[in-house]
């Protein structure tokens, strides 16, 4: 497998780490909504790699090696020796269609030798949990399924996804990797600390949280955040995610990030389901703990490709926008921490997302995560 | 830690500088400031968030603490928490209330010991009075123990239970429970308990140990108080009751006098007791207070009565009769199990106190009482009032019979016993039915059954078959002797047999003729047997007479049928064979000669076909009659069908045979009138003579058959005697038939064509004629091979070949002349003739109108409707259908009516004689006239002379065929006529 990093900046245009004439099968690219919206970046990439599948999305910041940036478009071109790939995409207009959309993509990619799927989804019009459930329903739990929800900085107004076309809103795209040669590793970790009492979700509707312990969710939340932070909702909500778990499975904790709030209805919408009866506890982040979490995720992902000694490898890092907002410039801490674990041979590319998709570290069942660093490593075995 | 953080900040600063440095290495200070400031803001925000969450946590903690305090005060017990130095940390309101006398001394940080001292000083611990220091030392020592539990006496006779426990941090927690009330209750309990005359005890509910026993218990059981306190409640039970006891204890239920227990006293005697228990708390333990009532004596008396009652009940319930006792008012006092079962009664209704009326109504409801309840009741009461025992038998609706006996009692009531006598009744009925059944059997058995008195031989019983047999009604036989019923000889016979049976004392079988008054002489078998009285003397004679008259007749008929032909009543083939063998034996012994004459009717099959089997059978019967006359005593048999045979054993041979055969021919040959038809039957006769023509039956008959075959082939109506070469000829004919089967594949068949001309001589067509050239015998005539072919069925293949060859030939002619082909009856019977003709026409391309298919009457005879249907289909193909040999059959004219023939062909026999026999000329004239009036062309066959031709011309016959026109020759001979180039040699043959 061959990996070539590419990136674009306004003053310099596209720059490539090498100008190999090798065949390129797949190109990923990530950039801000503003830099991708007119489709020019996509056209340029297609011109560079006319034979390649091109898949990308808008973000809350790009990760390229140790850097986190907002102004460049970061990408990677992959050439496989023995791994067939296939892309699929489905439009999604409403989050209610999420499960069906996941199933449709699953059906397009399903094959006996399907080894893994990397999925990029619209970050706002989607119920990520349902999307993942739909995909898993079709392809099964054995196939590695990772990816993330597109981002839109801290604006939360529109997210874009493109697969073999200019990126657009309301789109879910995925790439399937096939055959026995490809190796896909994955890891996911948060590093957040819980605080305050453990509460019960007493009223919710899908991913809309209405009451905790019988108290209006937003009231409770605002009280905890304090006046200053409460004013900044929903943006500041990213800094205080909820950890939830099924009381029957206490080890199976999932973190949920706030997507939006309804000040009238006093409800909060999260980037994933909050089932009634589940336990919920407020979380807060600490720079060092978050960076340690990213390192943990990288360690898990690296183990998945440990047998690939020769050839290039790539790591796709999908980290939550909440982490970036919290860490500010110190976001590079977590990217560097992941880089140390992965080692210098593995090219790193990624983005800050509105939701991460990865198997749960404890159960192995793929789910939507929030506030995590999720690392997917791809390589080919000799 | 500080180092790590500094390192991180240092790295951050390096990055910020790198970011603020442009490509030329110049640092944008403003940008660097912005970055540093922003990083500071990030850190500041993070710190604020941390502060916020810590503040929140503290807030949460305080709230929790307050809640704890609230909860503390709600607790009904007094609670106090002390630190490791024994200082008050926390206590609740109740605690303060309990120790209200020194409330002021209880304060945060105050020492427990100091509080105690204050309390002692204020006399708050009455028990410590006068020994305060010692009390305090002991109290503090107990307080210092890891765990302490004690009761504390406070002023005002209040009692407090103290529970103390050390905590992990060296402090302690104390609980105070006010037990004043329970203390008071316990005291009053003691008062009631100890002096109570009812034996009572208290046991621990968990261990079952006795916790307290009162004096009455000790007196009753004989154990001392100390012994009791070392025992459990279980120990009182004898071993066999312990399991039941454990079960009761395990169930949590409490004895409330319902169970009688056995308890063992100290002297080992067992007493029966009832227990009344109640759960309570006794000295802080879950306990149970039990009161004991000794029921030993009462139980014993009760058991005795019960035992007697059980015995009585058992006796009553095991009675085979139902028993019910009423009091003077007609109410049930008791009734037994059997009574319930007999009437399927409900115990809910029928019970002591139930009235007779209710009882009867209930029985009516269950469907087992059908009478009038009031009437029934009235009768019973009447009887009882008169102190009269009564009985009646009831038939229940389910078919049972019950015999009831009502017996009045001295006290005014009465007892009724009910006995099911169904079985007895049934047995009686069965016996009656069996008797009736036996009578019915005897009456209807198709064999005469007679019973007589063994002394005077008078008839006692005669069944219906007997009436029929004797032809005398029973009424005229019973009580009479044979001599009064039968004619003298018959009566003598019967009486003799009766007497013989009585004398011998054994069954007697006999077959005899008997003249009966009603039915004349009968053949009968009889079996007589004596029936003895108790002294072994014959009392009755049972005679079974079987009339076998009809059977004997039938046997005779069957014997006759086996050897005779049912139609003519002549001996059949099997009888003939027996006779022939017997004759042979006799002739061989006597060295005599005899003749076997084999006769076969000519054309009998046609008679059957034309006139039907009824006429055929009548002909056979008439012939048989004539043959019998002509046979003049010779043995005549019908061998089957139209075959007959005679054995002429008298007289010299062959002269006798000759004269007999001629006589047969003469007599039989005469015309006969059968069923309105005038018919003549011809015979062929073959004769074989013993011993010259054979010395065994098979050979003689076979040779007679050979001679017959010869006679038939040489012309019907003749007699032939067997000659040795006949045998050879027959075999020869068989060989020829075998060869014929191979003729087609060996290509031995050929066709010759005989011209047919208009009366003016112009040839209009040819008749195709089959010829067989045998490899060794040379040409075989059609007269020889066609019958053989018909016989073997090969005619179908030959016919097909002829048709195909002739059509193929005719199609090749330049002139469109007619081609006539003969169809045989066999072709009509087998295969698809129209299909064949159609196929051949298509194959050869011959115009259908040129094909003339010639059929004889015999085609129509065998299956008329099928033949006509085939002819219609052939005609539909376009072929011409010609009636051949017209005038030789029985009903040629009727056939003309049933099918639209295209042409009539007059048989050659008529033409041959046309100028010699006026009858023939007349027939020919008539046929030609017939043809004219029907619009049918007529062909005259066998025209050989100019005279014949002239006659036919005069009669305006349409067409002619015969040697005068041209003989049958290979077609080459007629090449010119059909429009082919002619070879000179062949022309010679044609004209020669």
Coordinates of N, CA, C and O in Angstrom, one line a residue, chain B residues 445-589:
Chain B
X445 N -85.5 -73.8 10.3 CA -84.4 -74.6 9.8 C -85.0 -75.4 8.5 O -86.1 -75.8 8.6
X446 N -84.3 -75.3 7.4 CA -84.9 -75.9 6.2 C -84.7 -77.4 6.2 O -84.6 -78.0 5.1
X447 N -84.7 -78.0 7.3 CA -84.6 -79.5 7.4 C -85.8 -79.9 8.3 O -86.1 -79.3 9.3
X448 N -86.3 -81.0 7.9 CA -87.5 -81.5 8.7 C -87.0 -82.0 10.1 O -86.0 -82.8 10.2
X449 N -87.6 -81.4 11.1 CA -87.3 -81.9 12.5 C -88.6 -82.4 13.1 O -89.6 -81.7 13.1
X450 N -88.5 -83.6 13.6 CA -89.7 -84.2 14.2 C -89.3 -84.8 15.5 O -88.2 -85.4 15.7
X451 N -90.1 -84.6 16.5 CA -89.9 -85.3 17.8 C -91.2 -86.2 18.1 O -92.3 -85.7 17.9
X452 N -90.9 -87.4 18.5 CA -92.0 -88.3 18.8 C -91.8 -88.9 20.2 O -90.7 -88.9 20.7
X453 N -92.9 -89.3 20.7 CA -92.9 -90.0 22.0 C -92.2 -91.3 21.8 O -92.5 -92.1 20.8
X454 N -91.3 -91.7 22.6 CA -90.5 -92.9 22.4 C -91.3 -94.2 22.8 O -90.9 -95.3 22.5
X455 N -92.5 -94.0 23.4 CA -93.3 -95.1 23.8 C -94.4 -95.4 22.8 O -94.4 -96.5 22.2
X456 N -95.2 -94.4 22.5 CA -96.3 -94.7 21.5 C -96.0 -94.1 20.1 O -96.9 -94.2 19.3
X457 N -94.8 -93.5 19.9 CA -94.4 -93.0 18.6 C -95.4 -92.0 18.1 O -95.5 -91.8 16.9
X458 N -96.1 -91.3 19.0 CA -96.9 -90.2 18.5 C -96.1 -88.9 18.3 O -95.1 -88.7 19.0
X459 N -96.5 -88.2 17.3 CA -95.8 -86.9 17.0 C -96.0 -85.9 18.1 O -97.1 -85.7 18.5
X460 N -94.9 -85.4 18.5 CA -94.9 -84.3 19.6 C -94.6 -83.0 18.9 O -95.2 -82.0 19.3
X461 N -93.6 -83.0 18.1 CA -93.2 -81.7 17.4 C -92.9 -82.0 15.9 O -92.3 -83.0 15.6
X462 N -93.4 -81.1 15.1 CA -93.1 -81.1 13.7 C -92.8 -79.7 13.3 O -93.6 -78.8 13.5
X463 N -91.7 -79.4 12.7 CA -91.4 -78.0 12.3 C -92.0 -77.7 10.9 O -92.6 -78.6 10.3
X464 N -91.8 -76.4 10.5 CA -92.4 -76.0 9.3 C -91.9 -76.8 8.1 O -92.7 -77.2 7.2
X465 N -90.6 -77.1 8.0 CA -90.0 -77.9 6.9 C -90.7 -79.2 6.9 O -90.9 -79.8 5.9
X466 N -91.0 -79.8 8.1 CA -91.7 -81.1 8.2 C -93.1 -81.0 7.6 O -93.4 -81.9 6.8
X467 N -93.8 -79.9 7.8 CA -95.1 -79.8 7.2 C -95.0 -79.9 5.7 O -95.7 -80.5 5.0
X468 N -93.9 -79.1 5.2 CA -93.7 -79.1 3.7 C -93.4 -80.5 3.2 O -93.8 -80.9 2.1
X469 N -92.5 -81.1 4.0 CA -92.0 -82.4 3.5 C -93.2 -83.4 3.4 O -93.3 -84.1 2.4
X470 N -94.0 -83.5 4.5 CA -95.1 -84.5 4.4 C -96.3 -84.0 3.6 O -97.1 -84.8 3.2
X471 N -96.3 -82.7 3.5 CA -97.5 -82.1 2.8 C -98.7 -82.2 3.7 O -99.8 -82.2 3.2
X472 N -98.5 -82.2 5.0 CA -99.6 -82.3 5.9 C -99.5 -81.2 7.0 O -98.4 -81.0 7.5
X473 N -100.5 -80.5 7.3 CA -100.4 -79.5 8.3 C -100.1 -80.1 9.7 O -100.5 -81.2 10.0
X474 N -99.3 -79.3 10.5 CA -98.9 -79.8 11.8 C -100.1 -80.3 12.6 O -100.1 -81.2 13.3
X475 N -101.2 -79.4 12.5 CA -102.3 -79.7 13.4 C -102.9 -81.1 13.2 O -103.5 -81.7 14.0
X476 N -102.6 -81.6 12.0 CA -103.1 -83.0 11.7 C -102.1 -84.0 12.0 O -102.4 -85.2 11.7
X477 N -101.0 -83.6 12.5 CA -99.9 -84.6 12.8 C -99.7 -84.8 14.3 O -99.5 -85.9 14.8
X478 N -99.7 -83.7 15.0 CA -99.3 -83.7 16.4 C -100.3 -84.6 17.2 O -101.5 -84.5 17.0
X479 N -99.8 -85.5 18.0 CA -100.6 -86.4 18.8 C -101.0 -87.6 18.0 O -101.7 -88.5 18.6
X480 N -100.6 -87.7 16.8 CA -101.0 -88.9 16.0 C -99.8 -89.8 15.7 O -98.6 -89.3 15.8
X481 N -100.0 -91.0 15.3 CA -98.9 -91.9 15.0 C -98.8 -91.9 13.5 O -99.6 -91.3 12.7
X482 N -97.6 -92.4 13.0 CA -97.3 -92.4 11.6 C -98.4 -93.1 10.8 O -98.8 -92.7 9.7
X483 N -99.0 -94.1 11.4 CA -100.1 -94.8 10.6 C -101.3 -94.0 10.5 O -102.1 -94.3 9.6
X484 N -101.5 -93.1 11.3 CA -102.7 -92.2 11.2 C -102.4 -91.1 10.2 O -103.3 -90.3 9.8
X485 N -101.1 -90.9 9.8 CA -100.8 -89.8 8.9 C -100.4 -90.2 7.5 O -100.8 -89.7 6.5
X486 N -99.5 -91.3 7.5 CA -99.0 -91.7 6.2 C -99.7 -92.9 5.7 O -100.4 -93.6 6.4
X487 N -99.4 -93.2 4.4 CA -99.9 -94.5 3.8 C -99.3 -95.7 4.5 O -98.2 -95.5 5.1
X488 N -99.8 -96.8 4.3 CA -99.4 -98.0 5.1 C -97.9 -98.3 4.9 O -97.2 -98.4 5.9
X489 N -97.4 -98.4 3.7 CA -96.0 -98.9 3.5 C -95.1 -97.8 4.1 O -94.1 -98.2 4.8
X490 N -95.4 -96.6 3.9 CA -94.5 -95.5 4.5 C -94.6 -95.5 6.0 O -93.5 -95.4 6.7
X491 N -95.8 -95.7 6.5 CA -95.9 -95.7 8.0 C -95.2 -96.9 8.6 O -94.5 -96.8 9.6
X492 N -95.2 -98.0 7.9 CA -94.5 -99.2 8.4 C -93.0 -98.9 8.4 O -92.4 -99.2 9.4
X493 N -92.5 -98.3 7.4 CA -91.1 -98.0 7.3 C -90.7 -97.1 8.5 O -89.7 -97.4 9.2
X494 N -91.4 -96.0 8.6 CA -91.1 -95.0 9.7 C -91.2 -95.7 11.0 O -90.3 -95.5 11.9
X495 N -92.2 -96.4 11.3 CA -92.4 -97.0 12.6 C -91.2 -98.0 12.9 O -90.7 -98.1 14.0
X496 N -90.9 -98.7 11.8 CA -89.8 -99.7 12.0 C -88.5 -99.0 12.4 O -87.8 -99.4 13.3
X497 N -88.2 -97.9 11.7 CA -87.0 -97.1 12.1 C -87.1 -96.6 13.5 O -86.1 -96.7 14.2
X498 N -88.2 -96.1 13.9 CA -88.4 -95.5 15.2 C -88.1 -96.6 16.3 O -87.5 -96.4 17.3
X499 N -88.7 -97.7 16.0 CA -88.6 -98.8 16.9 C -87.1 -99.2 17.1 O -86.6 -99.5 18.2
X500 N -86.4 -99.3 15.9 CA -85.0 -99.7 15.9 C -84.2 -98.8 16.8 O -83.3 -99.2 17.5
X501 N -84.4 -97.5 16.6 CA -83.7 -96.5 17.4 C -83.9 -96.7 18.9 O -82.9 -96.7 19.7
X502 N -85.1 -96.9 19.3 CA -85.4 -97.1 20.7 C -84.7 -98.4 21.2 O -84.2 -98.4 22.3
X503 N -84.7 -99.4 20.4 CA -84.1 -100.7 20.8 C -82.6 -100.5 20.9 O -82.0 -100.9 21.9
X504 N -82.0 -99.9 19.9 CA -80.5 -99.8 19.9 C -80.0 -98.7 20.9 O -78.9 -98.8 21.4
X505 N -80.9 -97.7 21.1 CA -80.4 -96.6 21.9 C -79.3 -95.8 21.3 O -78.6 -95.1 22.0
X506 N -79.1 -95.9 20.0 CA -78.0 -95.2 19.3 C -78.6 -94.4 18.1 O -79.6 -94.8 17.6
X507 N -77.9 -93.4 17.7 CA -78.4 -92.6 16.5 C -78.4 -93.6 15.3 O -77.6 -94.5 15.2
X508 N -79.4 -93.3 14.4 CA -79.6 -94.2 13.3 C -79.7 -93.3 12.0 O -80.5 -92.4 12.0
X509 N -78.8 -93.7 11.0 CA -78.9 -92.9 9.8 C -79.5 -93.8 8.7 O -79.2 -95.0 8.6
X510 N -80.3 -93.2 7.8 CA -81.0 -94.1 6.8 C -81.3 -93.2 5.6 O -81.6 -92.0 5.7
X511 N -81.2 -93.8 4.4 CA -81.7 -93.2 3.2 C -82.7 -94.0 2.6 O -82.6 -95.2 2.4
X512 N -83.8 -93.4 2.2 CA -85.0 -94.2 1.7 C -85.9 -93.4 0.9 O -85.8 -92.1 0.8
X513 N -86.7 -94.1 0.1 CA -87.8 -93.4 -0.6 C -89.0 -93.5 0.3 O -89.2 -94.4 1.1
X514 N -89.8 -92.4 0.2 CA -91.0 -92.4 1.1 C -92.1 -91.7 0.4 O -92.0 -90.6 -0.2
X515 N -93.2 -92.4 0.4 CA -94.4 -91.8 -0.2 C -95.1 -90.9 0.8 O -95.5 -91.3 1.8
X516 N -95.1 -89.6 0.4 CA -95.7 -88.6 1.3 C -97.1 -88.3 0.9 O -97.4 -88.4 -0.3
X517 N -97.9 -87.9 1.8 CA -99.3 -87.7 1.4 C -99.4 -86.5 0.5 O -100.2 -86.4 -0.4
X518 N -98.5 -85.5 0.7 CA -98.7 -84.2 -0.1 C -97.8 -84.2 -1.3 O -98.2 -83.6 -2.3
X519 N -96.6 -84.8 -1.3 CA -95.7 -84.5 -2.4 C -95.2 -85.8 -3.1 O -94.1 -85.8 -3.6
X520 N -95.9 -86.8 -3.0 CA -95.6 -88.1 -3.7 C -94.3 -88.7 -3.1 O -93.9 -88.5 -2.0
X521 N -93.6 -89.4 -4.0 CA -92.4 -90.1 -3.5 C -91.2 -89.1 -3.4 O -91.0 -88.4 -4.3
X522 N -90.6 -89.2 -2.2 CA -89.4 -88.3 -2.0 C -88.3 -89.2 -1.7 O -88.4 -90.3 -1.1
X523 N -87.1 -88.7 -2.1 CA -85.9 -89.4 -1.6 C -85.4 -88.6 -0.4 O -85.3 -87.4 -0.4
X524 N -85.1 -89.3 0.7 CA -84.7 -88.6 1.9 C -83.7 -89.4 2.7 O -83.6 -90.6 2.6
X525 N -82.9 -88.6 3.4 CA -82.0 -89.2 4.4 C -82.6 -88.8 5.8 O -83.1 -87.7 5.9
X526 N -82.5 -89.7 6.7 CA -83.0 -89.3 8.0 C -82.0 -89.7 9.1 O -81.3 -90.7 8.9
X527 N -81.9 -88.9 10.1 CA -81.1 -89.3 11.3 C -82.0 -89.3 12.5 O -82.7 -88.3 12.7
X528 N -82.0 -90.4 13.1 CA -82.9 -90.5 14.3 C -82.0 -90.7 15.5 O -81.0 -91.4 15.5
X529 N -82.4 -90.1 16.6 CA -81.6 -90.3 17.8 C -82.6 -90.3 19.0 O -83.5 -89.6 19.1
X530 N -82.3 -91.2 20.0 CA -83.2 -91.3 21.1 C -82.8 -90.2 22.1 O -81.6 -89.9 22.2
X531 N -83.7 -89.7 22.9 CA -83.5 -88.8 23.9 C -84.0 -89.4 25.2 O -85.1 -89.9 25.3
X532 N -83.1 -89.5 26.2 CA -83.3 -90.4 27.3 C -83.9 -89.6 28.5 O -83.6 -88.4 28.7
X533 N -84.7 -90.3 29.4 CA -85.2 -89.6 30.6 C -84.1 -89.9 31.7 O -83.0 -90.4 31.4
X534 N -84.5 -89.4 32.9 CA -83.5 -89.5 34.0 C -83.1 -90.9 34.3 O -82.0 -91.2 34.9
X535 N -83.9 -91.9 33.9 CA -83.6 -93.3 34.2 C -82.8 -93.9 33.1 O -82.6 -95.1 33.1
X536 N -82.5 -93.2 32.1 CA -81.8 -93.7 31.0 C -82.7 -94.4 30.0 O -82.1 -95.1 29.1
X537 N -83.9 -94.3 30.2 CA -84.9 -94.9 29.2 C -85.2 -93.9 28.1 O -85.3 -92.7 28.3
X538 N -85.3 -94.4 26.8 CA -85.7 -93.4 25.8 C -87.0 -92.8 26.1 O -88.0 -93.5 26.4
X539 N -87.0 -91.5 26.0 CA -88.3 -90.8 26.2 C -88.8 -90.2 25.0 O -90.0 -90.1 24.7
X540 N -87.9 -89.6 24.2 CA -88.3 -89.0 22.9 C -87.4 -89.6 21.8 O -86.3 -90.0 22.0
X541 N -88.0 -89.5 20.6 CA -87.1 -89.8 19.4 C -87.1 -88.4 18.6 O -88.1 -87.9 18.3
X542 N -85.8 -88.0 18.4 CA -85.6 -86.8 17.6 C -85.2 -87.3 16.2 O -84.3 -88.1 16.0
X543 N -86.0 -86.9 15.2 CA -85.7 -87.3 13.8 C -85.4 -86.1 13.0 O -86.2 -85.1 13.0
X544 N -84.3 -86.1 12.2 CA -84.0 -85.0 11.3 C -84.0 -85.6 9.9 O -83.3 -86.5 9.6
X545 N -84.9 -85.1 9.1 CA -85.1 -85.7 7.8 C -84.7 -84.7 6.7 O -85.1 -83.5 6.8
X546 N -83.8 -85.1 5.8 CA -83.3 -84.2 4.8 C -83.9 -84.7 3.5 O -83.5 -85.8 3.0
X547 N -84.7 -83.9 2.8 CA -85.3 -84.3 1.5 C -84.2 -84.0 0.5 O -83.9 -82.9 0.2
X548 N -83.7 -85.1 -0.1 CA -82.6 -85.0 -1.1 C -83.1 -85.3 -2.5 O -82.3 -85.5 -3.4
X549 N -84.4 -85.2 -2.7 CA -85.0 -85.5 -4.0 C -84.4 -84.6 -5.1 O -83.9 -85.1 -6.1
X550 N -84.5 -83.3 -4.8 CA -84.0 -82.3 -5.8 C -82.5 -82.5 -6.1 O -82.0 -82.4 -7.2
X551 N -81.8 -82.8 -5.0 CA -80.3 -82.9 -5.1 C -80.0 -84.1 -6.0 O -79.1 -84.1 -6.9
X552 N -80.7 -85.2 -5.8 CA -80.5 -86.4 -6.6 C -80.7 -86.1 -8.1 O -80.0 -86.5 -8.9
X553 N -81.8 -85.4 -8.3 CA -82.2 -85.0 -9.7 C -81.1 -84.2 -10.3 O -80.7 -84.4 -11.4
X554 N -80.6 -83.2 -9.5 CA -79.6 -82.3 -10.1 C -78.3 -83.1 -10.4 O -77.7 -82.9 -11.4
X555 N -78.0 -84.0 -9.5 CA -76.7 -84.8 -9.7 C -76.8 -85.6 -11.0 O -75.9 -85.6 -11.8
X556 N -78.0 -86.1 -11.3 CA -78.2 -86.9 -12.5 C -78.1 -85.9 -13.7 O -77.5 -86.3 -14.7
X557 N -78.7 -84.7 -13.6 CA -78.6 -83.8 -14.7 C -77.2 -83.4 -15.0 O -76.7 -83.3 -16.1
X558 N -76.4 -83.1 -13.9 CA -75.0 -82.7 -14.1 C -74.2 -83.8 -14.8 O -73.5 -83.6 -15.7
X559 N -74.5 -85.1 -14.3 CA -73.7 -86.2 -14.9 C -74.0 -86.2 -16.4 O -73.1 -86.4 -17.3
X560 N -75.3 -86.0 -16.8 CA -75.7 -86.0 -18.2 C -75.0 -84.8 -18.9 O -74.4 -85.0 -20.0
X561 N -75.0 -83.6 -18.3 CA -74.4 -82.5 -19.0 C -72.9 -82.6 -19.2 O -72.4 -82.2 -20.2
X562 N -72.2 -83.3 -18.3 CA -70.8 -83.5 -18.4 C -70.5 -84.3 -19.7 O -69.5 -84.0 -20.4
X563 N -71.4 -85.1 -20.1 CA -71.1 -86.0 -21.3 C -71.9 -85.6 -22.5 O -71.9 -86.3 -23.5
X564 N -72.8 -84.6 -22.4 CA -73.6 -84.3 -23.5 C -73.5 -82.8 -23.9 O -73.3 -81.9 -23.0
X565 N -73.8 -82.5 -25.1 CA -73.8 -81.2 -25.6 C -75.1 -80.6 -25.2 O -76.2 -81.2 -25.5
X566 N -75.1 -79.4 -24.6 CA -76.4 -78.9 -24.1 C -77.4 -78.5 -25.2 O -78.6 -78.5 -25.0
X567 N -76.8 -78.1 -26.4 CA -77.7 -77.7 -27.4 C -78.5 -78.8 -28.1 O -79.7 -78.8 -28.1
X568 N -77.7 -79.8 -28.5 CA -78.4 -80.9 -29.2 C -78.7 -82.1 -28.4 O -79.3 -83.1 -28.8
X569 N -78.1 -82.1 -27.2 CA -78.2 -83.3 -26.3 C -77.5 -84.5 -26.8 O -77.7 -85.6 -26.4
X570 N -76.7 -84.3 -27.8 CA -75.8 -85.4 -28.3 C -74.7 -85.6 -27.4 O -74.3 -84.7 -26.7
X571 N -74.1 -86.8 -27.3 CA -72.8 -87.0 -26.6 C -71.8 -86.0 -27.1 O -71.8 -85.7 -28.3
X572 N -70.9 -85.5 -26.1 CA -69.9 -84.5 -26.5 C -68.6 -85.2 -26.9 O -68.5 -86.4 -26.8
X573 N -67.6 -84.3 -27.1 CA -66.3 -84.8 -27.5 C -65.8 -85.8 -26.4 O -65.2 -86.9 -26.8
X574 N -65.9 -85.5 -25.2 CA -65.3 -86.3 -24.2 C -66.1 -87.7 -24.2 O -65.4 -88.7 -24.0
X575 N -67.4 -87.6 -24.3 CA -68.1 -88.9 -24.3 C -67.8 -89.7 -25.6 O -67.7 -90.9 -25.6
X576 N -67.5 -88.9 -26.7 CA -67.1 -89.6 -27.9 C -65.8 -90.4 -27.7 O -65.7 -91.5 -28.1
X577 N -64.9 -89.6 -27.1 CA -63.6 -90.3 -26.8 C -63.7 -91.5 -26.0 O -63.0 -92.6 -26.3
X578 N -64.5 -91.5 -25.0 CA -64.7 -92.7 -24.1 C -65.2 -93.8 -25.0 O -64.7 -95.0 -24.9
X579 N -66.3 -93.5 -25.8 CA -66.9 -94.5 -26.6 C -65.9 -95.1 -27.6 O -65.9 -96.3 -27.9
X580 N -65.1 -94.1 -28.2 CA -64.2 -94.6 -29.3 C -63.2 -95.5 -28.6 O -62.9 -96.6 -29.2
X581 N -62.7 -95.2 -27.4 CA -61.7 -96.1 -26.8 C -62.3 -97.4 -26.5 O -61.6 -98.5 -26.7
X582 N -63.5 -97.4 -26.0 CA -64.2 -98.6 -25.7 C -64.4 -99.5 -26.9 O -64.1 -100.7 -26.9
X583 N -64.8 -98.8 -28.0 CA -65.0 -99.5 -29.3 C -63.7 -100.1 -29.8 O -63.6 -101.3 -30.2
X584 N -62.6 -99.3 -29.7 CA -61.3 -99.8 -30.1 C -60.9 -101.0 -29.3 O -60.5 -102.0 -29.9
X585 N -61.1 -101.0 -28.0 CA -60.7 -102.1 -27.2 C -61.5 -103.4 -27.6 O -60.9 -104.5 -27.8
X586 N -62.8 -103.2 -27.8 CA -63.6 -104.3 -28.1 C -63.2 -104.9 -29.5 O -63.1 -106.1 -29.7
X587 N -63.0 -103.9 -30.5 CA -62.7 -104.3 -31.8 C -61.3 -105.1 -31.8 O -61.1 -106.1 -32.5
X588 N -60.4 -104.5 -31.0 CA -59.1 -105.2 -31.0 C -59.2 -106.6 -30.4 O -58.6 -107.5 -31.0
X589 N -60.0 -106.7 -29.4 CA -60.2 -108.0 -28.8 C -60.9 -109.0 -29.7 O -60.4 -110.1 -29.9

